[in-house]
Short mmCIF file of C-alpha atoms and ligand atoms in Angstrom, two decimals:
data_model
loop_
_atom_site.label_atom_id
_atom_site.label_comp_id
_atom_site.label_asym_id
_atom_site.label_seq_id
_atom_site.Cartn_x
_atom_site.Cartn_y
_atom_site.Cartn_z
CA MET A 1 65.24 108.87 76.37
CA ILE A 2 68.20 109.10 78.45
CA GLY A 3 71.90 108.30 76.80
CA THR A 4 71.34 110.50 74.04
CA GLU A 5 73.33 113.38 72.83
CA ASP A 6 70.60 115.84 73.87
CA LYS A 7 70.19 113.96 76.93
CA PRO A 8 73.34 112.14 78.08
CA LEU A 9 73.19 109.53 81.38
CA ARG A 10 74.67 111.38 84.04
CA VAL A 11 76.42 109.37 86.43
CA ALA A 12 77.72 110.27 89.78
CA ILE A 13 80.82 108.31 91.20
CA VAL A 14 81.66 108.69 94.74
CA GLY A 15 85.27 107.80 95.28
CA SER A 16 88.24 107.79 93.16
CA GLY A 17 90.21 104.66 93.63
CA PRO A 18 90.63 102.15 91.24
CA ALA A 19 87.06 100.85 91.19
CA GLY A 20 85.54 104.37 90.84
CA PHE A 21 87.78 105.07 87.62
CA TYR A 22 87.20 101.64 85.85
CA THR A 23 83.51 102.15 86.60
CA ALA A 24 84.10 106.06 84.66
CA GLU A 25 85.99 104.31 82.12
CA HIS A 26 83.17 101.48 81.20
CA VAL A 27 80.62 103.97 81.72
CA LEU A 28 82.19 106.52 79.18
CA LYS A 29 83.42 103.96 76.33
CA HIS A 30 80.01 102.08 76.30
CA GLU A 31 78.76 101.78 72.78
CA GLY A 32 75.78 103.64 71.59
CA THR A 33 75.23 105.78 75.05
CA HIS A 34 76.28 109.53 75.58
CA ALA A 35 77.22 109.63 79.05
CA GLU A 36 79.04 111.86 81.23
CA VAL A 37 80.65 111.03 84.59
CA ASP A 38 81.20 113.42 87.59
CA MET A 39 83.62 111.81 90.27
CA PHE A 40 83.94 112.89 94.06
CA ASP A 41 86.40 112.35 96.65
CA ARG A 42 86.61 113.68 99.94
CA LEU A 43 90.24 114.33 99.41
CA CYS A 44 92.03 116.60 97.12
CA THR A 45 93.66 113.88 95.37
CA PRO A 46 92.46 111.01 93.22
CA TYR A 47 93.56 107.48 92.76
CA GLY A 48 92.26 106.34 96.49
CA LEU A 49 94.87 103.32 97.58
CA VAL A 50 97.01 103.46 94.66
CA ARG A 51 97.89 107.03 96.27
CA PHE A 52 97.46 106.04 99.84
CA GLY A 53 97.49 102.17 99.91
CA VAL A 54 100.14 100.77 97.65
CA ALA A 55 103.66 100.70 99.28
CA PRO A 56 105.94 103.21 98.46
CA ASP A 57 108.65 100.78 97.43
CA HIS A 58 106.14 99.27 94.89
CA PRO A 59 106.22 102.20 92.03
CA LYS A 60 105.19 99.97 89.15
CA ILE A 61 102.07 99.25 90.87
CA LYS A 62 101.26 102.99 90.80
CA SER A 63 101.97 103.29 86.82
CA VAL A 64 98.35 102.18 86.37
CA ILE A 65 97.57 105.59 87.30
CA ARG A 66 98.31 106.28 83.47
CA VAL A 67 95.08 104.44 82.49
CA TYR A 68 92.99 106.43 84.90
CA GLU A 69 94.65 109.82 83.45
CA LYS A 70 93.01 109.03 80.19
CA THR A 71 89.79 108.52 81.25
CA ALA A 72 90.13 111.72 83.30
CA ALA A 73 91.40 113.50 80.02
CA ARG A 74 87.91 112.80 78.16
CA PRO A 75 85.71 115.98 78.08
CA GLU A 76 82.98 114.04 79.45
CA PHE A 77 84.74 113.33 82.81
CA ARG A 78 84.94 116.01 85.56
CA PHE A 79 86.57 115.28 89.21
CA PHE A 80 85.40 117.36 92.17
CA GLY A 81 87.98 116.85 95.08
CA ASN A 82 87.35 118.07 98.83
CA VAL A 83 84.00 117.03 98.62
CA GLU A 84 82.40 114.52 100.91
CA VAL A 85 79.37 112.85 100.21
CA GLY A 86 77.26 112.68 103.28
CA ARG A 87 78.97 115.67 104.75
CA ASP A 88 79.07 118.50 102.12
CA LEU A 89 76.60 116.65 99.49
CA THR A 90 73.85 114.42 100.61
CA VAL A 91 72.97 111.38 98.74
CA ASP A 92 69.70 112.84 98.20
CA GLU A 93 71.32 115.58 96.54
CA LEU A 94 73.39 113.65 94.06
CA ARG A 95 70.38 111.75 93.09
CA GLU A 96 68.42 114.83 92.24
CA ARG A 97 71.37 115.91 89.72
CA TYR A 98 72.14 112.43 88.50
CA HIS A 99 70.50 109.71 86.68
CA ALA A 100 72.68 107.01 88.58
CA VAL A 101 75.01 107.58 91.78
CA VAL A 102 77.89 104.97 91.76
CA PHE A 103 79.44 104.16 95.41
CA ALA A 104 82.96 103.41 94.98
CA TYR A 105 84.70 104.66 98.38
CA GLY A 106 85.97 101.99 99.63
CA THR A 107 86.42 100.76 103.01
CA ALA A 108 87.65 103.27 105.32
CA THR A 109 88.16 101.73 108.55
CA ASP A 110 89.42 98.44 110.00
CA ARG A 111 88.59 95.22 111.75
CA HIS A 112 89.00 94.69 115.45
CA LEU A 113 90.61 91.86 117.30
CA GLY A 114 88.23 92.29 120.54
CA ILE A 115 90.71 91.46 122.54
CA PRO A 116 91.82 93.38 125.95
CA GLY A 117 94.64 95.74 125.46
CA GLU A 118 93.76 96.37 121.94
CA ASP A 119 93.39 100.01 122.54
CA LEU A 120 96.82 100.34 124.42
CA ALA A 121 98.61 103.20 122.90
CA GLY A 122 101.41 101.50 120.59
CA SER A 123 98.56 99.39 119.31
CA HIS A 124 97.52 100.62 115.79
CA PRO A 125 95.59 99.12 112.89
CA ALA A 126 98.17 98.69 109.89
CA THR A 127 95.50 100.68 107.68
CA GLU A 128 96.74 104.00 110.18
CA PHE A 129 100.13 103.03 109.47
CA VAL A 130 100.13 102.67 105.72
CA ASN A 131 98.01 105.73 105.68
CA TRP A 132 100.52 107.46 107.88
CA TYR A 133 103.68 106.46 105.90
CA ASN A 134 101.82 107.32 102.83
CA ALA A 135 101.34 111.16 103.54
CA HIS A 136 97.46 110.82 104.03
CA PRO A 137 96.63 114.04 105.27
CA ASP A 138 94.47 112.78 107.94
CA PHE A 139 97.10 110.91 109.61
CA ALA A 140 100.08 112.97 108.99
CA ASP A 141 100.35 113.86 112.58
CA ARG A 142 100.03 110.53 114.15
CA GLU A 143 103.00 109.07 116.24
CA PHE A 144 104.20 105.34 115.78
CA ASP A 145 106.80 104.69 118.67
CA LEU A 146 109.72 103.07 116.71
CA SER A 147 112.26 103.22 119.62
CA CYS A 148 111.35 99.55 120.22
CA GLU A 149 113.30 96.68 119.53
CA ARG A 150 110.32 94.21 118.45
CA VAL A 151 107.49 95.11 116.49
CA VAL A 152 104.38 92.59 116.45
CA VAL A 153 102.59 92.67 113.25
CA ILE A 154 99.13 90.54 113.34
CA GLY A 155 97.84 89.14 110.06
CA ASN A 156 99.02 87.08 107.03
CA GLY A 157 98.02 89.27 104.07
CA ASN A 158 99.39 91.71 101.77
CA VAL A 159 99.08 94.59 103.88
CA ALA A 160 100.83 92.94 106.77
CA ALA A 161 103.65 91.83 104.26
CA ASP A 162 103.92 95.74 103.20
CA VAL A 163 104.32 97.18 106.81
CA ALA A 164 106.91 94.32 107.59
CA ARG A 165 108.91 95.41 104.58
CA MET A 166 108.34 99.42 105.01
CA LEU A 167 109.84 98.48 108.83
CA ALA A 168 112.74 96.93 107.39
CA LEU A 169 113.71 99.47 104.67
CA THR A 170 116.86 101.65 104.91
CA ARG A 171 116.73 105.29 105.07
CA GLU A 172 118.55 105.11 101.90
CA GLU A 173 115.98 103.00 100.05
CA LEU A 174 113.19 105.04 101.26
CA GLU A 175 114.40 108.27 99.93
CA GLU A 176 114.50 106.86 96.60
CA THR A 177 110.45 106.45 97.26
CA ASP A 178 107.47 109.04 97.62
CA THR A 179 107.21 107.64 101.29
CA ALA A 180 106.08 110.66 103.15
CA ASP A 181 108.75 112.86 104.79
CA HIS A 182 107.78 112.59 108.21
CA ALA A 183 108.01 108.51 107.66
CA ILE A 184 111.52 108.75 106.36
CA ASP A 185 112.91 110.44 109.35
CA ALA A 186 110.73 108.16 111.86
CA PHE A 187 111.92 104.81 109.99
CA GLY A 188 115.35 106.50 109.51
CA ALA A 189 115.57 106.69 113.56
CA SER A 190 114.29 103.59 113.98
CA SER A 191 115.80 101.04 116.89
CA VAL A 192 113.42 97.89 115.53
CA LYS A 193 115.39 94.92 115.30
CA GLU A 194 112.67 92.31 114.99
CA ILE A 195 109.50 92.63 113.07
CA LEU A 196 107.92 89.56 114.17
CA VAL A 197 104.61 88.62 111.80
CA LEU A 198 101.97 86.57 113.11
CA GLY A 199 99.57 84.18 111.51
CA ARG A 200 96.52 82.70 113.31
CA ARG A 201 96.60 79.64 110.85
CA GLY A 202 99.33 77.86 109.01
CA PRO A 203 101.76 78.71 106.46
CA ALA A 204 99.64 76.87 103.87
CA GLN A 205 96.42 79.10 104.63
CA ALA A 206 98.49 82.48 104.45
CA ALA A 207 96.92 85.16 102.55
CA PHE A 208 99.94 86.60 101.23
CA THR A 209 100.57 86.68 97.39
CA ASN A 210 103.65 85.00 95.97
CA PRO A 211 105.90 88.17 94.87
CA GLU A 212 105.03 89.54 98.40
CA VAL A 213 106.54 86.73 100.20
CA ARG A 214 109.33 86.49 97.69
CA GLU A 215 110.30 90.26 98.79
CA LEU A 216 110.52 89.34 102.55
CA GLY A 217 113.24 87.18 101.76
CA GLU A 218 115.18 89.59 99.78
CA MET A 219 115.61 92.65 102.11
CA ALA A 220 118.99 94.26 102.21
CA ASN A 221 118.66 95.03 105.98
CA ALA A 222 116.91 92.21 107.39
CA ASP A 223 117.32 88.26 107.49
CA ILE A 224 114.48 86.17 107.07
CA ASP A 225 113.38 83.84 110.03
CA ILE A 226 110.79 80.90 109.47
CA ASP A 227 110.89 78.32 112.22
CA ALA A 228 111.96 74.93 109.93
CA GLU A 229 109.63 72.91 112.29
CA GLU A 230 106.62 75.21 111.33
CA MET A 231 107.05 74.13 108.05
CA GLU A 232 106.29 70.51 109.00
CA LEU A 233 102.50 70.77 108.14
CA ASP A 234 99.70 69.04 109.66
CA GLU A 235 97.75 66.69 107.88
CA ILE A 236 94.58 68.95 106.93
CA SER A 237 97.25 71.55 105.61
CA ARG A 238 98.97 68.63 103.68
CA GLU A 239 95.66 66.91 102.39
CA TRP A 240 94.20 70.84 101.55
CA LEU A 241 97.47 71.59 99.55
CA GLU A 242 96.98 68.43 97.74
CA SER A 243 93.36 69.13 97.02
CA GLU A 244 91.75 71.19 94.18
CA ASP A 245 90.50 73.82 96.84
CA ALA A 246 93.95 74.65 97.39
CA ASP A 247 95.20 77.71 94.82
CA PRO A 248 98.43 77.65 93.27
CA THR A 249 99.52 80.68 95.52
CA ASN A 250 99.37 78.80 98.50
CA ARG A 251 101.33 76.07 97.25
CA ARG A 252 103.81 78.32 96.10
CA ASN A 253 103.92 80.18 99.28
CA VAL A 254 104.63 77.02 100.98
CA GLU A 255 107.66 76.32 98.87
CA ILE A 256 108.75 79.72 99.38
CA PHE A 257 108.53 79.62 103.18
CA THR A 258 110.14 76.28 103.41
CA ASP A 259 113.22 77.54 101.36
CA PHE A 260 113.31 80.64 103.61
CA SER A 261 113.10 78.19 106.86
CA GLY A 262 116.37 76.25 105.79
CA ARG A 263 118.53 79.41 105.46
CA GLU A 264 121.31 80.44 108.05
CA PRO A 265 121.07 84.26 108.99
CA GLU A 266 123.23 86.48 107.59
CA GLY A 267 123.65 88.88 110.60
CA LYS A 268 121.75 91.56 108.87
CA PRO A 269 120.89 94.58 111.32
CA GLN A 270 117.17 93.39 111.33
CA THR A 271 115.41 90.30 111.64
CA ILE A 272 111.79 89.57 109.93
CA LYS A 273 110.04 86.72 111.58
CA LEU A 274 107.45 84.79 110.55
CA ARG A 275 105.47 82.79 113.20
CA PHE A 276 102.20 80.49 112.62
CA LEU A 277 99.30 79.05 114.32
CA ARG A 278 99.44 82.04 116.62
CA SER A 279 96.48 84.17 117.93
CA PRO A 280 96.96 87.25 120.01
CA ILE A 281 94.94 86.86 123.13
CA GLU A 282 95.87 89.95 125.04
CA ILE A 283 98.08 93.15 124.71
CA GLN A 284 99.33 94.37 127.97
CA GLY A 285 101.55 97.23 129.51
CA ASP A 286 101.45 100.11 131.91
CA GLY A 287 99.77 102.72 129.54
CA LYS A 288 101.61 101.68 126.75
CA VAL A 289 102.46 98.30 124.69
CA GLU A 290 105.12 96.32 126.48
CA ARG A 291 104.32 93.01 125.67
CA ILE A 292 101.58 90.38 123.83
CA VAL A 293 100.13 87.06 125.22
CA VAL A 294 100.15 84.83 122.42
CA GLY A 295 97.88 81.79 122.15
CA ARG A 296 99.17 78.57 120.13
CA ASN A 297 96.30 77.39 117.50
CA GLU A 298 95.76 74.15 115.69
CA LEU A 299 93.87 73.83 112.77
CA GLN A 300 90.51 72.17 112.64
CA ARG A 301 87.88 71.75 109.73
CA ASP A 302 84.27 73.40 110.64
CA GLU A 303 81.04 71.74 109.49
CA SER A 304 81.29 73.80 106.62
CA GLY A 305 84.77 72.60 105.59
CA ARG A 306 86.43 75.55 106.21
CA ILE A 307 89.79 75.19 108.01
CA ARG A 308 89.81 77.30 111.42
CA ALA A 309 92.14 78.05 114.24
CA VAL A 310 91.32 76.75 117.29
CA ASP A 311 93.15 77.33 120.59
CA THR A 312 94.89 74.84 122.14
CA GLY A 313 95.14 76.90 125.53
CA GLU A 314 98.89 77.11 125.52
CA ARG A 315 100.35 80.47 125.79
CA GLU A 316 103.44 82.68 125.46
CA THR A 317 104.37 86.31 126.40
CA ILE A 318 106.22 88.19 123.83
CA GLU A 319 107.89 91.73 124.68
CA CYS A 320 107.39 94.28 122.20
CA GLY A 321 106.73 98.25 122.05
CA LEU A 322 104.53 98.44 118.79
CA VAL A 323 101.91 96.19 117.70
CA LEU A 324 100.22 96.64 114.10
CA ARG A 325 97.08 94.88 113.67
CA SER A 326 96.48 93.77 109.90
CA ILE A 327 93.40 91.73 109.79
CA GLY A 328 91.41 93.66 107.15
CA TYR A 329 89.92 96.45 106.29
CA LYS A 330 85.96 97.30 106.97
CA GLY A 331 83.63 99.35 105.06
CA VAL A 332 81.48 102.49 106.63
CA PRO A 333 77.84 103.36 105.62
CA VAL A 334 77.07 106.51 103.93
CA ASP A 335 73.79 108.32 105.38
CA GLY A 336 70.98 107.31 102.95
CA VAL A 337 72.21 104.18 101.41
CA PRO A 338 71.32 100.82 102.99
CA PHE A 339 74.25 98.94 104.43
CA ASP A 340 74.89 95.27 105.37
CA GLU A 341 76.73 95.80 108.95
CA ARG A 342 77.66 92.23 109.00
CA ALA A 343 79.36 92.13 105.42
CA GLY A 344 80.85 95.73 106.25
CA THR A 345 79.19 96.69 102.86
CA ILE A 346 76.81 98.78 100.93
CA ALA A 347 73.80 96.07 100.73
CA ASN A 348 73.60 94.92 97.05
CA GLU A 349 73.40 92.38 94.57
CA GLY A 350 75.93 92.22 91.66
CA GLY A 351 76.36 96.32 92.39
CA ARG A 352 72.54 96.83 92.42
CA VAL A 353 71.93 98.79 95.87
CA LYS A 354 69.14 96.65 97.58
CA ASP A 355 66.79 97.90 100.57
CA ASP A 356 65.20 94.59 102.17
CA GLY A 357 65.99 92.82 98.84
CA HIS A 358 64.38 95.53 96.89
CA GLN A 359 66.37 97.40 94.19
CA VAL A 360 66.83 101.29 95.38
CA ALA A 361 66.61 102.78 92.03
CA GLY A 362 69.73 104.88 90.54
CA LEU A 363 71.98 103.42 93.28
CA TYR A 364 74.93 101.44 92.31
CA ALA A 365 78.05 100.00 94.45
CA VAL A 366 81.62 98.92 93.14
CA GLY A 367 84.84 97.71 94.60
CA TRP A 368 85.46 96.88 98.07
CA ILE A 369 82.24 98.80 99.27
CA LYS A 370 80.61 96.25 96.92
CA ARG A 371 82.61 93.18 97.62
CA GLY A 372 84.47 93.71 100.74
CA PRO A 373 88.11 94.30 100.78
CA SER A 374 89.70 91.59 98.51
CA GLY A 375 91.65 91.27 95.41
CA VAL A 376 94.56 93.28 93.87
CA ILE A 377 93.81 96.44 91.73
CA GLY A 378 93.03 94.76 88.71
CA THR A 379 90.14 92.69 90.45
CA ASN A 380 87.99 95.90 90.19
CA LYS A 381 87.92 96.32 86.57
CA LYS A 382 86.08 93.17 86.24
CA ASP A 383 84.06 93.97 89.17
CA ALA A 384 83.26 97.54 87.92
CA GLN A 385 82.05 95.63 84.33
CA GLU A 386 79.56 93.84 86.28
CA THR A 387 78.29 97.24 88.07
CA VAL A 388 78.25 99.09 84.83
CA ASP A 389 76.73 96.24 82.59
CA HIS A 390 73.79 96.22 85.59
CA LEU A 391 73.44 99.94 85.15
CA PHE A 392 72.81 99.79 81.33
CA GLU A 393 70.58 96.75 81.78
CA ASP A 394 68.37 99.15 83.58
CA LEU A 395 68.72 101.86 81.80
CA GLU A 396 67.39 99.83 78.66
CA ALA A 397 64.66 98.53 81.16
CA GLY A 398 63.91 101.88 81.63
CA LYS A 399 64.42 101.49 85.48
CA VAL A 400 66.95 104.11 85.76
CA PRO A 401 65.11 107.47 87.36
CA ASP A 402 65.05 110.44 85.57
CA THR A 403 65.01 113.73 87.09
CA GLU A 404 65.08 117.46 86.07
CA LEU A 405 68.32 118.61 87.27
CA ALA A 406 69.78 115.56 85.95
CA GLY A 407 69.48 117.37 82.45
CA ASP A 408 71.67 120.27 83.45
CA ARG A 409 75.29 119.73 83.83
CA GLY A 410 75.98 122.78 85.41
CA ALA A 411 73.65 121.88 88.70
CA ILE A 412 76.33 120.28 90.59
CA GLU A 413 78.86 123.32 90.10
CA ALA A 414 76.42 125.87 91.08
CA LEU A 415 75.72 124.13 94.16
CA LEU A 416 79.19 123.72 94.98
CA ASN A 417 80.19 127.11 94.42
CA GLU A 418 78.09 128.27 97.06
CA ARG A 419 78.40 125.00 99.37
CA LYS A 420 82.28 123.97 98.89
CA PRO A 421 84.14 126.62 96.93
CA ASP A 422 87.21 125.43 97.80
CA HIS A 423 86.44 122.29 95.82
CA VAL A 424 89.51 120.69 93.72
CA THR A 425 89.00 120.27 89.96
CA PHE A 426 91.27 117.57 87.70
CA GLU A 427 92.92 120.49 86.76
CA GLY A 428 93.59 121.29 90.67
CA TRP A 429 94.91 118.07 91.04
CA GLN A 430 96.82 118.34 88.02
CA ALA A 431 98.70 121.37 89.61
CA ILE A 432 98.94 119.67 92.83
CA ASP A 433 100.88 116.53 91.15
CA ALA A 434 103.35 118.88 89.12
CA ALA A 435 104.11 120.54 92.22
CA GLU A 436 104.95 117.34 93.89
CA VAL A 437 106.59 116.02 91.12
CA GLU A 438 108.75 119.10 90.85
CA ALA A 439 109.64 119.04 94.43
CA GLY A 440 111.24 115.20 94.10
CA LYS A 441 113.23 116.28 91.14
CA PRO A 442 116.32 117.34 92.98
CA HIS A 443 116.30 114.35 95.37
CA GLY A 444 115.87 111.74 92.66
CA ARG A 445 112.40 111.03 94.01
CA PRO A 446 109.19 110.15 91.88
CA ARG A 447 107.45 112.95 94.06
CA VAL A 448 107.34 114.61 97.67
CA LYS A 449 104.03 114.34 98.51
CA PHE A 450 102.14 117.13 100.44
CA CYS A 451 100.49 115.82 103.51
CA ARG A 452 98.41 118.86 104.68
CA LEU A 453 95.35 120.01 103.19
CA GLU A 454 95.87 123.78 103.10
CA GLU A 455 99.09 122.74 101.13
CA MET A 456 97.44 120.98 98.65
CA LEU A 457 94.73 123.57 98.35
CA GLU A 458 97.44 126.30 97.69
CA ALA A 459 99.11 124.21 95.12
CA SER A 460 95.64 123.37 93.47
CA LYS A 461 95.21 127.28 92.99
CA VAL A 462 98.66 127.40 90.44
CA THR A 463 96.74 126.56 86.96
CA LYS A 464 98.91 126.35 83.75
CA THR A 465 98.26 129.69 82.90
CA ALA A 466 99.62 131.31 85.98
CA ALA A 467 102.66 128.79 86.15
P1 NAP P 501 93.66 90.00 103.90
O1 NAP P 501 94.57 89.77 102.75
O2 NAP P 501 92.18 89.73 104.05
O3 NAP P 501 94.35 89.23 105.25
C1 NAP P 501 93.98 89.26 106.44
C2 NAP P 501 94.73 88.58 107.29
O4 NAP P 501 94.42 88.68 108.72
C3 NAP P 501 94.74 87.06 107.11
O5 NAP P 501 95.72 86.65 107.29
C4 NAP P 501 93.57 86.67 108.16
O6 NAP P 501 93.72 85.27 108.42
C5 NAP P 501 94.15 87.66 109.31
N1 NAP P 501 93.03 87.63 110.29
C6 NAP P 501 91.87 88.14 110.21
N2 NAP P 501 91.13 88.23 111.28
C7 NAP P 501 92.16 87.81 112.57
C8 NAP P 501 91.94 87.56 113.72
N3 NAP P 501 91.00 87.68 114.10
N4 NAP P 501 93.04 87.26 114.45
C9 NAP P 501 94.33 86.99 113.36
N5 NAP P 501 94.25 87.21 112.31
C10 NAP P 501 93.29 87.69 111.20
O7 NAP P 501 93.35 91.49 104.09
P2 NAP P 501 94.70 92.63 103.90
O8 NAP P 501 96.23 92.38 103.99
O9 NAP P 501 94.05 93.80 104.53
O10 NAP P 501 94.56 92.92 102.58
C11 NAP P 501 93.52 93.67 101.75
C12 NAP P 501 93.27 93.18 100.11
O11 NAP P 501 94.45 93.93 99.46
C13 NAP P 501 93.89 91.74 99.90
O12 NAP P 501 93.58 91.38 98.70
C14 NAP P 501 95.41 92.00 99.71
O13 NAP P 501 95.88 91.28 98.55
C15 NAP P 501 95.25 93.40 98.74
N6 NAP P 501 96.46 93.74 99.05
C16 NAP P 501 97.24 93.60 97.72
C17 NAP P 501 98.94 94.12 97.81
C18 NAP P 501 99.88 93.68 96.57
O14 NAP P 501 99.08 93.33 95.80
N7 NAP P 501 100.89 94.09 96.49
C19 NAP P 501 99.21 94.93 99.04
C20 NAP P 501 98.37 95.27 99.96
C21 NAP P 501 97.13 94.72 100.05
P3 NAP P 501 92.55 84.25 108.32
O15 NAP P 501 93.23 83.86 106.69
O16 NAP P 501 93.03 83.30 108.89
O17 NAP P 501 91.35 85.20 107.84
#
């Protein structure tokens, strides 16, 4: 029987962000089952968006890592970093070596606006900007031109709020954080005076959460600017806010925006300007972004009752040198796993991978690649519980496939030692971590992040005994 001391349930988790770690925790804590978990990440460093997504000026959010470290400390847990599933290992090779494979690799790319000029130099997905300032090794050489006076941020979600804030932090403020050194230098030399954040719907429909909105009005270096006229809500928004469909977050957002709209500017060097009911129509410029054409919207309900932004035909042209498109992340498929192109997720029901409606035995999904890019870090705990519950239901029902190699814990190491000898174990990551923290100490920073693969591989070799 799978799940006994003699024959532990062996689970591979692909991706080491919050969803992956909560999955590992739930699997290893499941009563009455002996389980072992191996976690794979294409990067040398674990924790996914906690390291590369969470804004550096939000260090408290990152303390969730302590919970993940407890899971990682269990003898039944192993980490294999610098191993990309789909490139270094195939999904079939994992299926041969594990009873179950759980995909937790998130949503690596961005959604597109589909407007002319979207790909001009100076128009970037906000996700790339976030990766760059968070020292993601794939983005260390990106350049963002901060020599312009106005940056336009498209979207009203928390990523848009994060990038707007980062653009307004002073060098001194950034130097207390783990922002990548290259980004601190670029922000320090920035000429940006105005950060214009555009929402396609109204203030009542903005996807920001309350603390993120509040922070925009508390910047040392930037005034907040909201047009009081825009806070006179249309009838659809007023009705909706009063209805049960609206969330308390939306109501509170409107209160905070209204408060901001009554403020006089204090003459701070920068301004964060929020404008609503505006959609980008075209990004223009001679070889690079010089201006953006924006359309004014009004709100209408569609047949399903959803409040939609509808173009009024009215246009305005706004000069700017950088456009950050923050309209949501999108998942990418991995070879050998059914994918729902429309949703941008692995095809699944409650985390059970499905092919044309039929369950694919032994394959599961969790987190953003299961449900799409929504929710905060903690949302993944419940999400992981659902996937793990289904995995154990399947185990009990005898639906989890058994394979000969799944009984051999050394099988994956043997394969990796041959195929990817520079893979990084959890101990290797701890050495990287210690080196980064040590480098931060003289500067009073939580850490100085490595942003090159070679540096990380080098640091990962400094084991505790050698140190
Ligand atoms: P998001 O919350 O889904 O926001 C996406 C925004 O883009 C929405 O305002 C959406 O407007 C807009 N949008 C979509 N398509 C558009 C288009 N074609 N034109 C113009 N605007 C468009 O996504 P996100 O900001 O990427 O955040 C992803 C998740 O991570 C969210 O759950 C977020 O809360 C979470 N997160 C949390 C934190 C934190 O807790 N501090 C930080 C960062 C991210 P509509 O509403 O009209 O669709």
